[in-house]
Structure formats: structure tokens, C-alpha cells
Short mmCIF file of C-alpha atoms in Angstrom, two decimals:
data_model
loop_
_atom_site.label_atom_id
_atom_site.label_comp_id
_atom_site.label_asym_id
_atom_site.label_seq_id
_atom_site.Cartn_x
_atom_site.Cartn_y
_atom_site.Cartn_z
CA MET F 16 24.59 20.32 7.10
CA ASN F 17 25.70 21.07 3.65
CA THR F 18 22.40 20.29 1.90
CA THR F 19 19.26 22.33 2.58
CA TYR F 20 15.94 21.06 1.55
CA ASP F 21 12.67 22.95 1.26
CA ILE F 22 10.81 19.94 2.63
CA VAL F 23 11.89 16.85 4.24
CA ILE F 24 9.18 13.96 4.09
CA ILE F 25 9.48 11.08 6.60
CA GLY F 26 7.65 7.97 5.50
CA GLY F 27 7.80 6.31 2.18
CA GLY F 28 4.20 4.70 1.84
CA ALA F 29 1.46 6.02 -0.23
CA THR F 30 1.08 9.32 1.57
CA GLY F 31 4.85 10.18 1.81
CA CYS F 32 5.41 9.15 -1.67
CA GLY F 33 2.39 11.07 -3.03
CA ALA F 34 3.83 14.00 -1.01
CA ALA F 35 7.10 13.79 -2.59
CA VAL F 36 5.59 13.85 -6.03
CA ASP F 37 3.50 16.82 -5.13
CA ALA F 38 6.26 18.97 -3.61
CA ALA F 39 9.00 18.04 -6.29
CA SER F 40 6.57 18.80 -9.19
CA ARG F 41 5.92 22.15 -7.74
CA GLY F 42 9.63 22.91 -7.85
CA TYR F 43 10.40 22.53 -4.30
CA LYS F 44 13.75 20.90 -3.18
CA THR F 45 12.35 17.66 -1.73
CA LEU F 46 13.89 14.65 0.37
CA LEU F 47 11.88 11.59 0.87
CA VAL F 48 13.29 9.09 3.74
CA GLU F 49 11.88 5.69 4.57
CA GLN F 50 13.28 3.47 7.35
CA TYR F 51 12.32 0.16 5.59
CA ASP F 52 11.68 -0.21 1.98
CA PHE F 53 9.17 1.99 0.01
CA GLY F 54 5.66 0.60 0.67
CA LYS F 55 6.85 -2.08 3.09
CA GLY F 56 4.22 -1.29 5.54
CA THR F 57 0.45 -0.74 5.13
CA SER F 58 0.91 0.60 1.57
CA SER F 59 1.73 -2.89 0.09
CA ARG F 60 -0.89 -4.82 2.30
CA SER F 61 -4.10 -3.42 1.11
CA THR F 62 -7.04 -5.32 -0.32
CA LYS F 63 -5.71 -3.90 -3.80
CA LEU F 64 -8.88 -2.03 -4.35
CA VAL F 65 -9.08 1.77 -5.55
CA HIS F 66 -12.68 2.36 -4.36
CA GLY F 67 -14.97 4.96 -2.89
CA GLY F 68 -15.97 2.77 -0.04
CA VAL F 69 -19.27 1.44 -0.21
CA ARG F 70 -19.75 0.70 3.37
CA TYR F 71 -19.20 4.34 4.27
CA LEU F 72 -22.34 5.24 2.54
CA ALA F 73 -24.10 3.29 5.34
CA GLN F 74 -22.28 5.50 7.83
CA GLY F 75 -23.53 8.42 6.15
CA ASN F 76 -20.00 9.74 5.17
CA ILE F 77 -20.98 11.23 1.84
CA LYS F 78 -18.12 13.62 1.64
CA LEU F 79 -15.44 10.81 2.13
CA VAL F 80 -17.16 8.72 -0.62
CA ARG F 81 -17.52 11.49 -3.15
CA GLU F 82 -13.97 12.55 -2.58
CA ALA F 83 -12.60 8.93 -2.82
CA LEU F 84 -14.63 8.35 -5.99
CA ALA F 85 -13.10 11.48 -7.44
CA GLU F 86 -9.50 10.37 -6.52
CA ARG F 87 -10.36 6.90 -7.94
CA GLY F 88 -10.99 8.25 -11.23
CA ARG F 89 -7.95 10.36 -11.33
CA LEU F 90 -5.67 7.37 -10.36
CA LEU F 91 -6.98 5.20 -13.07
CA LYS F 92 -6.52 7.91 -15.52
CA ASN F 93 -3.05 8.77 -14.27
CA ALA F 94 -1.63 5.40 -13.76
CA PRO F 95 -3.44 2.93 -16.13
CA HIS F 96 -0.51 0.50 -16.31
CA VAL F 97 -1.05 -0.47 -12.68
CA THR F 98 -4.76 0.06 -12.22
CA GLY F 99 -7.94 -1.39 -13.80
CA THR F 100 -11.65 -1.76 -13.48
CA GLN F 101 -12.93 -4.80 -11.36
CA PRO F 102 -16.66 -5.87 -11.55
CA PHE F 103 -18.15 -6.89 -8.23
CA VAL F 104 -21.23 -8.85 -7.53
CA VAL F 105 -23.15 -8.40 -4.27
CA PRO F 106 -25.33 -11.65 -3.62
CA VAL F 107 -28.61 -10.81 -1.95
CA PHE F 108 -30.86 -13.17 0.09
CA SER F 109 -34.12 -11.15 0.30
CA LEU F 110 -36.03 -8.71 -1.71
CA TRP F 111 -35.53 -6.20 0.95
CA GLU F 112 -31.55 -6.69 0.44
CA LYS F 113 -31.91 -6.42 -3.28
CA PHE F 114 -33.80 -2.98 -2.90
CA TYR F 115 -31.46 -1.68 -0.19
CA TYR F 116 -28.24 -2.51 -1.67
CA SER F 117 -29.34 -1.55 -5.20
CA VAL F 118 -30.39 1.87 -4.00
CA GLY F 119 -27.01 2.48 -2.16
CA LEU F 120 -24.98 1.35 -5.08
CA LYS F 121 -26.90 3.47 -7.47
CA VAL F 122 -26.04 6.62 -5.14
CA TYR F 123 -22.37 5.21 -5.52
CA ASP F 124 -22.77 5.79 -9.14
CA ILE F 125 -24.23 9.02 -9.03
CA LEU F 126 -21.72 10.37 -6.48
CA SER F 127 -18.79 9.07 -9.12
CA GLY F 128 -20.19 11.25 -11.77
CA LYS F 129 -18.29 11.52 -15.03
CA LEU F 130 -15.68 9.31 -13.49
CA SER F 131 -17.99 6.27 -13.27
CA LEU F 132 -16.45 3.09 -14.08
CA GLY F 133 -19.88 1.26 -15.12
CA LYS F 134 -23.46 1.30 -14.52
CA THR F 135 -24.91 -0.80 -11.50
CA GLN F 136 -27.26 -3.55 -12.68
CA LEU F 137 -29.85 -5.70 -10.93
CA LEU F 138 -29.19 -9.32 -11.57
CA SER F 139 -31.51 -12.34 -11.55
CA ARG F 140 -30.65 -15.36 -9.36
CA LYS F 141 -29.59 -17.37 -12.62
CA LYS F 142 -27.42 -14.41 -13.80
CA THR F 143 -25.81 -14.06 -10.34
CA ILE F 144 -24.76 -17.65 -10.18
CA GLU F 145 -23.47 -17.48 -13.82
CA LEU F 146 -21.28 -14.41 -12.78
CA LEU F 147 -20.29 -15.99 -9.51
CA PRO F 148 -19.94 -19.81 -10.18
CA ALA F 149 -18.30 -20.33 -6.79
CA LEU F 150 -21.26 -18.87 -4.93
CA ASN F 151 -23.46 -21.14 -2.72
CA PRO F 152 -27.02 -20.72 -4.25
CA ALA F 153 -28.86 -21.57 -1.05
CA LYS F 154 -31.53 -19.08 -0.33
CA LEU F 155 -30.10 -16.72 -2.99
CA VAL F 156 -32.73 -14.28 -4.43
CA GLY F 157 -30.40 -12.34 -6.96
CA GLY F 158 -27.54 -10.05 -6.91
CA ILE F 159 -26.29 -6.58 -7.81
CA LEU F 160 -23.41 -5.88 -10.30
CA TYR F 161 -21.18 -2.80 -9.83
CA TYR F 162 -17.82 -1.53 -10.62
CA ASP F 163 -14.72 -0.38 -8.70
CA GLY F 164 -11.12 0.03 -9.34
CA GLN F 165 -8.16 -2.30 -8.70
CA PHE F 166 -4.39 -1.87 -8.54
CA ASN F 167 -1.08 -3.18 -7.70
CA ASP F 168 -0.33 -1.27 -4.57
CA ALA F 169 3.48 -1.97 -4.05
CA GLU F 170 4.07 -1.15 -7.79
CA LEU F 171 2.19 2.07 -7.69
CA CYS F 172 4.36 3.14 -4.65
CA ILE F 173 7.40 2.64 -6.50
CA ASP F 174 6.21 4.59 -9.64
CA LEU F 175 5.30 7.36 -7.34
CA VAL F 176 9.08 7.48 -6.20
CA HIS F 177 10.05 7.21 -9.81
CA THR F 178 7.86 10.13 -10.56
CA ALA F 179 9.14 12.28 -7.48
CA GLU F 180 12.79 11.48 -8.64
CA ARG F 181 11.89 12.58 -12.23
CA TYR F 182 10.94 15.90 -10.87
CA GLY F 183 14.09 16.33 -8.83
CA ALA F 184 13.27 14.81 -5.50
CA THR F 185 16.00 12.89 -3.64
CA VAL F 186 14.60 9.52 -2.31
CA MET F 187 16.13 7.12 0.13
CA ASN F 188 14.66 3.72 1.47
CA TYR F 189 16.37 2.18 4.47
CA THR F 190 17.11 5.50 5.96
CA LYS F 191 15.53 6.59 9.25
CA ALA F 192 14.84 9.81 10.71
CA VAL F 193 16.27 9.45 14.24
CA GLY F 194 16.41 12.88 15.45
CA LEU F 195 14.97 16.48 14.72
CA ILE F 196 17.35 19.43 14.93
CA LYS F 197 15.65 22.66 16.29
CA GLU F 198 16.49 26.23 16.64
CA LYS F 199 14.16 28.13 19.11
CA GLY F 200 11.90 25.39 19.19
CA ILE F 201 11.39 25.31 15.21
CA ILE F 202 12.69 22.24 13.18
CA VAL F 203 15.56 23.29 10.97
CA GLY F 204 17.00 19.91 10.20
CA VAL F 205 16.78 16.14 10.55
CA GLU F 206 19.34 13.43 11.54
CA LEU F 207 19.08 10.25 9.30
CA ALA F 208 20.63 6.89 9.96
CA ASP F 209 21.14 4.03 7.55
CA THR F 210 19.13 1.04 8.71
CA LEU F 211 20.97 -1.53 6.64
CA GLN F 212 24.29 -0.98 8.14
CA ALA F 213 25.94 -3.41 10.65
CA GLY F 214 23.26 -5.57 11.70
CA ALA F 215 20.43 -3.01 11.48
CA ARG F 216 18.71 -5.35 8.88
CA ASP F 217 17.21 -7.18 11.80
CA GLN F 218 15.32 -4.05 12.63
CA ALA F 219 14.10 -3.62 9.10
CA THR F 220 12.65 -7.25 8.81
CA SER F 221 11.36 -7.70 12.38
CA GLY F 222 10.65 -4.29 13.81
CA SER F 223 12.93 -5.02 16.65
CA GLU F 224 15.28 -2.28 18.05
CA HIS F 225 18.47 -4.40 17.64
CA ARG F 226 21.37 -2.04 16.62
CA THR F 227 25.18 -2.73 16.60
CA SER F 228 27.65 -0.25 15.43
CA VAL F 229 25.35 1.88 13.40
CA PRO F 230 27.15 4.79 11.94
CA ALA F 231 26.72 8.36 13.18
CA PRO F 232 23.58 10.01 11.66
CA GLN F 233 23.95 12.09 8.71
CA LYS F 234 22.36 15.60 9.26
CA VAL F 235 20.35 17.60 6.67
CA SER F 236 18.90 21.04 6.99
CA CYS F 237 15.43 21.88 6.02
CA LYS F 238 12.72 24.52 6.02
CA THR F 239 9.90 22.19 7.06
CA VAL F 240 9.07 18.53 7.75
CA ILE F 241 6.16 16.24 6.70
CA ASN F 242 5.44 13.43 9.10
CA ALA F 243 3.73 10.81 6.87
CA THR F 244 4.60 7.65 8.63
CA GLY F 245 1.20 5.84 8.87
CA VAL F 246 1.01 3.59 12.06
CA PHE F 247 4.42 5.05 13.12
CA THR F 248 2.96 8.65 13.22
CA ASP F 249 3.03 8.87 17.14
CA ALA F 250 6.72 7.81 17.33
CA VAL F 251 7.60 10.73 15.12
CA LEU F 252 5.43 13.12 17.02
CA GLN F 253 6.88 11.99 20.41
CA MET F 254 10.41 12.48 18.90
CA ASP F 255 9.37 15.93 18.28
CA ASP F 256 7.73 16.23 21.70
CA PRO F 257 8.05 13.57 24.22
CA ASN F 258 4.82 14.92 25.89
CA ALA F 259 2.64 14.79 22.62
CA ASP F 260 -0.55 12.92 22.75
CA THR F 261 -1.01 9.74 20.80
CA LEU F 262 -3.09 10.30 17.58
CA VAL F 263 -3.33 6.87 16.00
CA TYR F 264 -5.54 3.96 16.92
CA PRO F 265 -3.96 1.01 15.02
CA SER F 266 -6.20 -1.66 13.43
CA GLN F 267 -5.07 -4.75 12.00
CA GLY F 268 -6.43 -6.36 8.68
CA ILE F 269 -5.55 -9.65 7.31
CA HIS F 270 -5.91 -11.15 3.75
CA LEU F 271 -5.87 -14.82 2.67
CA VAL F 272 -4.54 -15.75 -0.84
CA ILE F 273 -6.10 -18.83 -2.42
CA ASP F 274 -5.85 -20.51 -5.79
CA ALA F 275 -8.09 -19.43 -8.45
CA LYS F 276 -9.60 -22.98 -8.66
CA HIS F 277 -11.52 -22.19 -5.55
CA PHE F 278 -13.20 -19.01 -6.89
CA LYS F 279 -13.43 -19.34 -10.62
CA GLY F 280 -14.33 -16.40 -12.91
CA THR F 281 -13.29 -12.69 -13.17
CA ASN F 282 -15.91 -11.17 -11.10
CA ALA F 283 -15.11 -10.25 -7.43
CA LEU F 284 -17.51 -11.14 -4.61
CA MET F 285 -18.56 -8.52 -2.01
CA ILE F 286 -20.62 -9.22 1.11
CA PRO F 287 -21.73 -5.98 2.59
CA LYS F 288 -21.99 -6.96 6.17
CA THR F 289 -20.04 -9.77 8.06
CA ASP F 290 -20.32 -10.74 11.91
CA ASP F 291 -18.10 -7.83 12.87
CA GLY F 292 -19.63 -5.29 10.66
CA ARG F 293 -16.92 -5.15 7.90
CA VAL F 294 -17.24 -5.94 4.33
CA LEU F 295 -15.96 -9.19 3.05
CA PHE F 296 -14.26 -9.44 -0.26
CA ALA F 297 -12.99 -12.13 -2.57
CA VAL F 298 -11.21 -10.35 -5.38
CA PRO F 299 -9.34 -11.97 -8.22
CA TRP F 300 -5.89 -10.57 -8.40
CA GLN F 301 -2.53 -11.54 -10.26
CA GLY F 302 -3.96 -14.92 -11.18
CA LYS F 303 -5.02 -15.71 -7.54
CA VAL F 304 -7.86 -14.66 -5.27
CA VAL F 305 -7.49 -12.25 -2.21
CA VAL F 306 -9.96 -12.93 0.57
CA GLY F 307 -10.33 -10.20 3.29
CA THR F 308 -10.50 -8.38 5.42
CA THR F 309 -10.65 -8.12 9.25
CA ASP F 310 -10.56 -5.11 11.43
CA THR F 311 -8.93 -5.90 14.98
CA HIS F 312 -7.53 -3.22 17.22
CA VAL F 313 -3.78 -3.95 18.20
CA ASP F 314 -1.74 -2.40 20.99
CA HIS F 315 1.67 -3.08 19.48
CA ILE F 316 2.76 -1.82 16.12
CA GLU F 317 5.37 -4.15 14.23
CA ALA F 318 6.89 -3.79 10.85
CA GLU F 319 5.78 -7.38 10.37
CA PRO F 320 2.43 -7.96 12.08
CA LEU F 321 1.37 -11.52 12.53
CA PRO F 322 -2.31 -12.86 11.81
CA LEU F 323 -4.44 -13.85 14.82
CA ALA F 324 -5.82 -17.44 14.71
CA GLU F 325 -9.28 -15.97 15.23
CA GLU F 326 -8.83 -13.72 12.14
CA ILE F 327 -7.90 -16.66 9.89
CA ILE F 328 -10.83 -18.67 11.26
CA PHE F 329 -13.15 -15.62 10.66
CA LEU F 330 -12.26 -15.28 7.13
CA LEU F 331 -12.32 -19.00 6.26
CA ASP F 332 -15.73 -19.39 8.07
CA HIS F 333 -17.27 -16.51 6.09
CA PHE F 334 -15.83 -17.57 2.67
CA ASN F 335 -17.11 -21.07 3.23
CA ARG F 336 -20.55 -19.71 4.17
CA TYR F 337 -20.99 -17.92 1.04
CA CYS F 338 -19.10 -20.15 -1.39
CA ASN F 339 -19.38 -23.84 -2.43
CA ALA F 340 -15.58 -24.53 -1.74
CA GLN F 341 -14.92 -25.55 1.77
CA LEU F 342 -11.59 -24.01 2.25
CA THR F 343 -9.16 -25.07 5.11
CA LYS F 344 -5.87 -23.64 6.29
CA ALA F 345 -4.21 -26.00 3.99
CA ASP F 346 -5.62 -24.09 0.87
CA VAL F 347 -4.07 -20.65 1.94
CA LEU F 348 -1.07 -19.97 -0.43
CA SER F 349 -0.12 -16.93 1.68
CA VAL F 350 -1.54 -14.55 4.40
CA PHE F 351 -0.46 -11.06 4.61
CA VAL F 352 -1.34 -8.59 7.33
CA GLY F 353 -1.45 -4.76 7.32
CA LEU F 354 -1.90 -2.14 9.99
CA ARG F 355 -4.32 0.79 9.47
CA PRO F 356 -3.45 4.19 10.85
CA LEU F 357 -6.66 5.15 12.06
CA VAL F 358 -7.22 8.27 13.93
CA LYS F 359 -8.79 8.23 17.49
CA ALA F 360 -12.23 9.47 17.93
CA ALA F 361 -14.29 10.39 21.00
CA GLY F 362 -17.30 8.08 21.73
CA THR F 363 -16.14 4.81 20.07
CA ASN F 364 -13.26 2.37 20.54
CA VAL F 365 -14.55 -0.03 17.70
CA SER F 366 -12.11 0.28 14.88
CA SER F 367 -14.47 -0.62 12.14
CA MET F 368 -16.46 2.58 13.10
CA LEU F 369 -13.66 4.83 12.96
CA SER F 370 -13.65 7.42 10.11
CA ARG F 371 -11.37 6.80 7.09
CA ASP F 372 -10.89 10.65 6.69
CA HIS F 373 -7.41 11.81 6.93
CA THR F 374 -6.16 14.23 9.72
CA LEU F 375 -3.79 16.97 9.53
CA VAL F 376 -1.95 18.34 12.59
CA VAL F 377 0.68 21.03 12.60
CA SER F 378 3.08 20.96 15.61
CA PRO F 379 4.53 24.16 17.43
CA SER F 380 7.86 23.05 15.85
CA LYS F 381 6.16 23.52 12.53
CA MET F 382 6.01 19.90 11.64
CA VAL F 383 3.29 18.89 9.49
CA THR F 384 1.73 15.55 10.35
CA ILE F 385 -0.68 13.67 7.90
CA THR F 386 -2.24 10.36 8.93
CA GLY F 387 -5.35 8.33 8.65
CA GLY F 388 -7.19 8.20 5.23
CA LYS F 389 -6.80 5.43 2.63
CA TRP F 390 -4.87 4.37 -0.38
CA THR F 391 -7.38 5.73 -2.86
CA THR F 392 -7.24 9.20 -1.55
CA TYR F 393 -3.41 9.46 -1.20
CA ARG F 394 -3.14 12.15 -3.74
CA LYS F 395 -5.45 14.52 -1.92
CA MET F 396 -3.85 13.76 1.40
CA ALA F 397 -0.49 14.75 -0.15
CA GLU F 398 -1.87 17.96 -1.66
CA ASP F 399 -3.28 18.97 1.73
CA ALA F 400 0.04 18.16 3.49
CA VAL F 401 2.21 19.97 0.97
CA ASN F 402 -0.17 23.05 1.08
CA ASN F 403 0.43 23.22 4.65
CA ALA F 404 4.04 22.48 4.62
CA VAL F 405 4.52 25.39 2.03
CA PHE F 406 2.45 27.81 4.07
CA ILE F 407 4.05 26.91 7.67
CA GLY F 408 7.61 26.91 6.08
CA ARG F 409 6.96 30.21 4.18
CA LEU F 410 8.41 28.60 1.13
CA GLU F 411 8.86 30.68 -2.02
CA GLY F 412 5.70 30.48 -4.20
CA GLY F 413 3.48 29.70 -1.51
CA LYS F 414 0.11 31.34 -1.52
CA SER F 415 1.09 33.87 1.31
CA ALA F 416 4.29 34.79 -0.58
CA ALA F 417 2.53 35.30 -3.92
CA LYS F 418 0.03 37.65 -2.21
CA LEU F 419 2.72 39.67 -0.38
CA ASN F 420 4.68 40.09 -3.73
CA LYS F 421 1.53 41.11 -5.65
CA LYS F 422 0.96 43.83 -2.83
CA SER F 423 4.45 45.18 -3.00
CA LYS F 424 6.05 46.63 -6.09
CA SER F 425 9.15 44.59 -5.97
CA SER F 426 10.59 43.39 -9.49
CA ASP F 427 11.03 39.99 -7.75
CA LYS F 428 7.61 38.49 -8.16
CA SER F 429 6.89 35.22 -6.88
CA VAL F 430 4.60 32.95 -8.95
CA GLU F 431 2.20 30.73 -6.84
CA ARG F 432 3.43 27.04 -7.24
CA LYS F 433 0.10 25.29 -7.37
CA CYS F 434 -0.41 21.58 -7.07
CA ILE F 435 -0.32 19.82 -10.59
CA THR F 436 -0.97 16.14 -9.40
CA LYS F 437 -4.66 15.84 -10.39
CA ASP F 438 -3.53 15.25 -14.05
CA LEU F 439 -0.08 14.19 -13.68
CA PRO F 440 1.04 10.83 -15.28
CA ILE F 441 2.52 8.32 -12.69
CA GLY F 442 5.42 6.04 -13.52
CA ASP F 443 9.07 5.79 -14.66
CA LEU F 444 8.22 6.64 -18.43
CA GLY F 445 9.36 3.30 -19.76
CA ASP F 446 12.98 3.57 -18.33
CA SER F 447 12.86 0.06 -16.80
CA GLN F 448 11.54 -1.57 -19.83
CA LYS F 449 14.10 0.13 -22.00
CA LEU F 450 16.88 -1.28 -19.71
CA ALA F 451 15.41 -4.76 -19.88
CA GLU F 452 15.26 -4.74 -23.57
CA GLN F 453 18.92 -3.47 -23.70
CA LEU F 454 20.04 -6.19 -21.09
CA LEU F 455 18.25 -8.84 -23.10
CA LYS F 456 20.16 -7.70 -26.37
CA GLU F 457 23.38 -8.07 -24.60
CA ALA F 458 22.65 -11.29 -22.74
CA PRO F 459 19.61 -13.22 -24.04
CA SER F 460 19.94 -15.74 -21.33
CA LEU F 461 18.66 -13.11 -18.80
CA GLY F 462 15.35 -13.81 -20.35
CA ALA F 463 15.16 -17.41 -19.10
CA HIS F 464 12.75 -17.96 -16.56
CA LEU F 465 14.07 -18.50 -12.98
CA PHE F 466 11.08 -20.38 -11.77
CA GLN F 467 8.33 -21.86 -13.93
CA GLU F 468 7.98 -25.63 -13.18
CA VAL F 469 5.07 -26.96 -11.28
CA LYS F 470 6.45 -28.61 -8.25
CA LYS F 471 5.22 -30.44 -5.07
CA ILE F 472 6.41 -29.19 -1.73
CA SER F 473 5.77 -31.11 1.45
CA SER F 474 4.73 -28.89 4.21
CA SER F 475 5.09 -29.58 8.08
CA ASP F 476 1.47 -31.06 8.04
CA GLY F 477 2.87 -33.78 5.63
CA ALA F 478 0.42 -32.52 2.76
CA ASP F 479 1.79 -31.77 -0.62
CA HIS F 480 1.15 -28.36 -1.85
CA SER F 481 1.39 -27.40 -5.57
CA VAL F 482 3.42 -24.49 -6.60
CA GLY F 483 2.45 -22.96 -9.81
CA ALA F 484 4.12 -21.63 -12.76
CA TYR F 485 5.66 -18.19 -11.84
CA ALA F 486 7.55 -16.62 -14.46
CA ILE F 487 10.31 -14.60 -13.19
CA ARG F 488 13.02 -13.56 -15.45
CA ALA F 489 16.68 -12.92 -14.24
CA VAL F 490 16.40 -9.74 -16.20
CA ASP F 491 13.62 -8.49 -13.91
CA VAL F 492 15.88 -9.04 -10.93
CA VAL F 493 18.66 -7.04 -12.54
CA VAL F 494 16.34 -4.22 -13.49
CA ALA F 495 14.87 -4.16 -10.12
CA ALA F 496 18.22 -3.80 -8.45
CA ARG F 497 19.52 -1.01 -10.97
CA CYS F 498 16.10 0.92 -11.42
CA LYS F 499 13.76 0.18 -8.71
CA TYR F 500 15.51 0.66 -5.37
CA VAL F 501 15.86 -2.92 -4.48
CA LYS F 502 18.32 -3.57 -1.62
CA THR F 503 17.19 -7.00 -0.46
CA VAL F 504 15.67 -10.47 -1.35
CA GLU F 505 12.55 -9.28 0.54
CA ASP F 506 12.20 -6.06 -1.59
CA PHE F 507 12.12 -8.04 -4.80
CA LEU F 508 10.00 -10.91 -3.95
CA ALA F 509 7.52 -8.99 -1.72
CA ARG F 510 7.14 -5.64 -3.45
CA ARG F 511 8.82 -5.52 -6.93
CA ASN F 512 7.51 -9.06 -7.77
CA ARG F 513 4.49 -9.90 -5.47
CA LEU F 514 5.37 -13.63 -5.11
CA LEU F 515 5.57 -13.77 -1.51
CA PHE F 516 1.91 -12.29 -1.22
CA LEU F 517 0.73 -14.92 -3.82
CA ASP F 518 2.67 -17.97 -2.78
CA ALA F 519 4.90 -17.99 0.08
CA ARG F 520 6.27 -21.40 -0.43
CA ALA F 521 7.19 -20.62 -3.98
CA ALA F 522 8.85 -17.51 -2.91
CA ILE F 523 11.05 -19.52 -0.60
CA GLU F 524 11.84 -21.86 -3.30
CA ILE F 525 13.01 -19.07 -5.55
CA ALA F 526 14.90 -17.01 -2.93
CA PRO F 527 18.41 -18.54 -3.44
CA ALA F 528 18.33 -17.90 -7.25
CA VAL F 529 17.07 -14.22 -6.66
CA ALA F 530 19.90 -13.69 -3.95
CA ALA F 531 22.58 -15.02 -6.32
CA ILE F 532 21.60 -12.36 -8.99
CA LEU F 533 21.18 -9.67 -6.46
CA GLN F 534 24.68 -10.63 -4.95
CA LYS F 535 26.46 -9.58 -8.36
CA GLU F 536 24.37 -6.50 -8.69
CA LEU F 537 24.84 -5.25 -4.99
CA HIS F 538 28.12 -6.58 -4.50
CA TRP F 539 27.44 -8.89 -1.54
CA SER F 540 29.94 -11.33 -0.04
CA ASN F 541 28.89 -15.07 0.26
CA GLU F 542 28.07 -14.56 3.73
CA GLN F 543 25.81 -11.58 2.86
CA ARG F 544 23.91 -13.60 0.18
CA GLU F 545 23.34 -16.51 2.58
CA GLU F 546 22.10 -14.04 5.41
CA GLN F 547 19.73 -12.57 2.99
CA VAL F 548 18.35 -16.18 2.05
CA GLN F 549 17.95 -17.27 5.46
CA SER F 550 16.36 -13.73 6.51
CA PHE F 551 13.77 -13.90 3.84
CA ILE F 552 12.90 -17.65 4.55
CA GLN F 553 12.35 -16.73 8.07
CA LEU F 554 10.17 -13.78 7.23
CA ALA F 555 8.14 -15.84 4.44
CA GLN F 556 7.43 -18.61 7.14
CA GLN F 557 5.18 -15.90 8.77
CA TYR F 558 3.10 -15.78 5.59
CA ILE F 559 2.36 -19.58 5.79
CA ILE F 560 -0.50 -20.87 7.94
CA GLN F 561 1.17 -23.85 9.89
#
């Protein structure tokens, strides 16, 4: 173990990447490892909203809403290139609803304070229909307009990785923590394995435990470890202590992506209460509309969770109940599924009632575990995790060290390394854009679109499906391979370009062309290229409702 890190962070989702930014920007030697691709799990499968959580007001969780609204404002300020403001309309069907929801949303405004994104407005019936032309006007009384944030979750995750690396962090995707090295019960190192080597790709795409000829783990030493693995939290806790209690109560949420012709306009729809108590959203995003979500407890954790038939029916029925378009399964361009790492609570086993507050646990081995929470509050979660890691690992510049050196008259004074992420810009500072411009000068043909024609694809049900014009440039694939940690076709089409989430059939069509470019960049054999294509097609089929 030649390399010693102050902090090793396990988990490359929102919280882990945020923790890497926090730790590295304080000056700590930081290693971030992710067993799949950065953001592959929950962090790329959200409803794409940066929000305080309107429904948490009804649950009385004012603290969470206030904190989330503050973090929403910081995120929109620090990452304006991947975030924006999204207007929402809540249709109401009685005067009581209009009063009740308008009061709640005005409280939402007040809690956001100076970071408010816009003033809540009461709408007439006519104005509500004007703002939501797809809405079914039957029994409609009026509506309420309010504002929240929206973002590209996977892109933000990669920007966090770039930012962490800019501050000196070492970042590694497709690297799994397979063991913890201890001395006298305290973690002093981590064993790491490359999950892309010798057949381990099967594990990275399907969640299976297939391994063949995986090389011996690499060992790194460290002063402390942060477990930020989301729904895989318990697996790492039990790697540390086989008798550790389970902490996570996983919940599944699905989203349907439909063509914008079914829900025209720029305003989003929010139904405050559905049959299962959750909020229903229909949100314009990336030229399509995302409809979600569900809240279903699951017993098994998979890297690629599958939608349940009843979840699909639930969303279609609720959308059709409130909108004029009568959607069928054939209208769904893609369905994506995410698992929420909810934290167990006494007194309820209903996942929609579990708190979205985050939970932090310090193990006897001095491993810091952070889980729960939500994308919007990732920065605060990261700050809490790093603060605890600094304290428990007695790292230089921690509060305890600074106080000790103040009391002593030693000339070696330690300056406390405070968190600076509240105002820290997030991104790669235009490096990717500069490389793209340079490549286009050298080879203008790289600007040619790989896939832009409108095509008709026949599905298994015999129907023809239109595949829209998706402008993906060859240069974008090259830049992703060189600058954005892309190692597979899936990485590019699912998370660097969001085509798999927007239109799974179109993603299948373009996969061979993407693979051909990545073959040159990543030095694949013809067999590896074909394996990548087939692996991606098999994955993408799961995003199509048959």
C-alpha cells in the first residue's frame, strides 16, 4: 500500500461525488471509487427536479423543506449550466383545494426566502387551461402556479467528479471496494477491484455476481472511509461488520418518458396527492416529458431494477385521469427505474411516509456512513459526512486539531480547513468544450451528426414508432471518452448523452455507430466492440415497454 489517502469515499453517486468535492476542496488527499459508472444508480434516475419537497410540508417536516430550498438556491447558483427554473401548475377541483394548496405553496415561497425562484400565483380556470393545454378541464376550478428547479442529474454528477479532480482528488469508476483492511479493529486501508476486467462487465450491467479471472485487488491505505453507496449501504456496512444491522429500506420509483405532443407547453403538471399518497409529476425535460413517480418497497436491490406492471398502469391511469391524451404503453418512449435509499423508521413500513432526511452513522471501525436524503441536499449531506470523517480520522485541519494547536504554543499551527462548497462553482471550466473545438478544427467531419433522420421502427407489437431527430456528434463521443470517464457504450448513451432515457429505441439504433468511435478511443478489439453493442441492446430492451 504505497499510496495513503486522508479519505477514501466509496460510492460515486450524488453524495459520494459531493463528498469528494468537499474533501478535496479542503485540501485532503481524496480517493473516490465507484463500482459501476458515476451516477449509474439512483443519481441518474431522478425526476430531474431540484426542489424543496412540497409534499413534505403536509407531513410537517419544515426543517427538511427549509434546508432543501436553501440547497436548491445554492445549486442553481453554483451549476447554472445544468440547472434551471421550472414553472409548475397545480390544478384544483374545489375552492377548498384552491385555498389549501395556495396556503401551502405560499409557505413554500416564504421558506425559500431570498433564494425564491418566483412568486406563487392563483390562477383562474381559463388561465390554468391556457398554461396546461393538455389538462382535462372537467370539474376544474382553477390552479396555482409556483416555481421549482430542474436539472440534468447525470451531467451534474460528472461535473462534480470533474470539480473534485480539479481540486486534486483521484477518481475511479468501475472500481469496487471488495475489502476493508483493519488494524486493531480500525480501518487503515481498502481493497479495490476493477469490475470491467475479464468478464466482470456482466456484473456492471446486470447486478449479477458473475466473476471470472478478476485480477487480485489493489490495496490503498487511508486514514478514514466514507460509505456513500446509497441502496448498497448495507452491503458495505456488513463488509465492515457481518453482524451489522440493516439501515436501508429501499423503495422503487419509475418514470415514463413520452413525446411532447402528448403534453404541450413549457409548464409542468403537479398533482399533490395520488391514490397511493405520492405526488404525480408531468415535467417537460430535454424535449420530452417525464411522468412519475411511484413509491414501491422492494426486497432485492439490483443495479438495473425493472418496472412492475402495476407501476406502469398506475402512472398511465393517473396521467390519463388528469389529461386529455389517453396514453397507452405504445406511447412510452422509455421507462427508467430508480431505487431510493430510504432509512428505516419505527412505526411505519409505508415507504412514501418515510423521511427523506439523511442519516449519518459512525461505525466502531471509524467508517462514516451517510445515506438517505435526496439529490437536492447532496451538498449538505457531503459536508456532514466530511466533517465527521475529518473528526473521526483526526485529520490535519479538523476542528479538534485546530483547537489543540491553538492551546499549545507549538510553532506548527494548524489552520482549520472549513467547507467551501456553499459558493463553489461546479463543472469542468470549459475543458470539454475547448477539446471539442480543437478536434473540430483538426477534423471538421467530427461535427457531422451520427443520428438525425426521422425513422420508423417496427416493434414486436407490429406498430410503427417514430424516432425523432437526435443530434449526436461524433466529436461528443470522442470528448466523452477522453474527458468524461466513458468506458462503455452505456456510459455514453445513458449518462453523458441521455438518449437511452429519452428514447430507448433510438438509442439501440445508434449504439453501433457510438461503439465504432469508442473502439478507436478505448482500443477495443472487434470482439469487444460487438460485445459492447450487444450488451447495450440487451440493457436498452429493459427500457422499452413490451
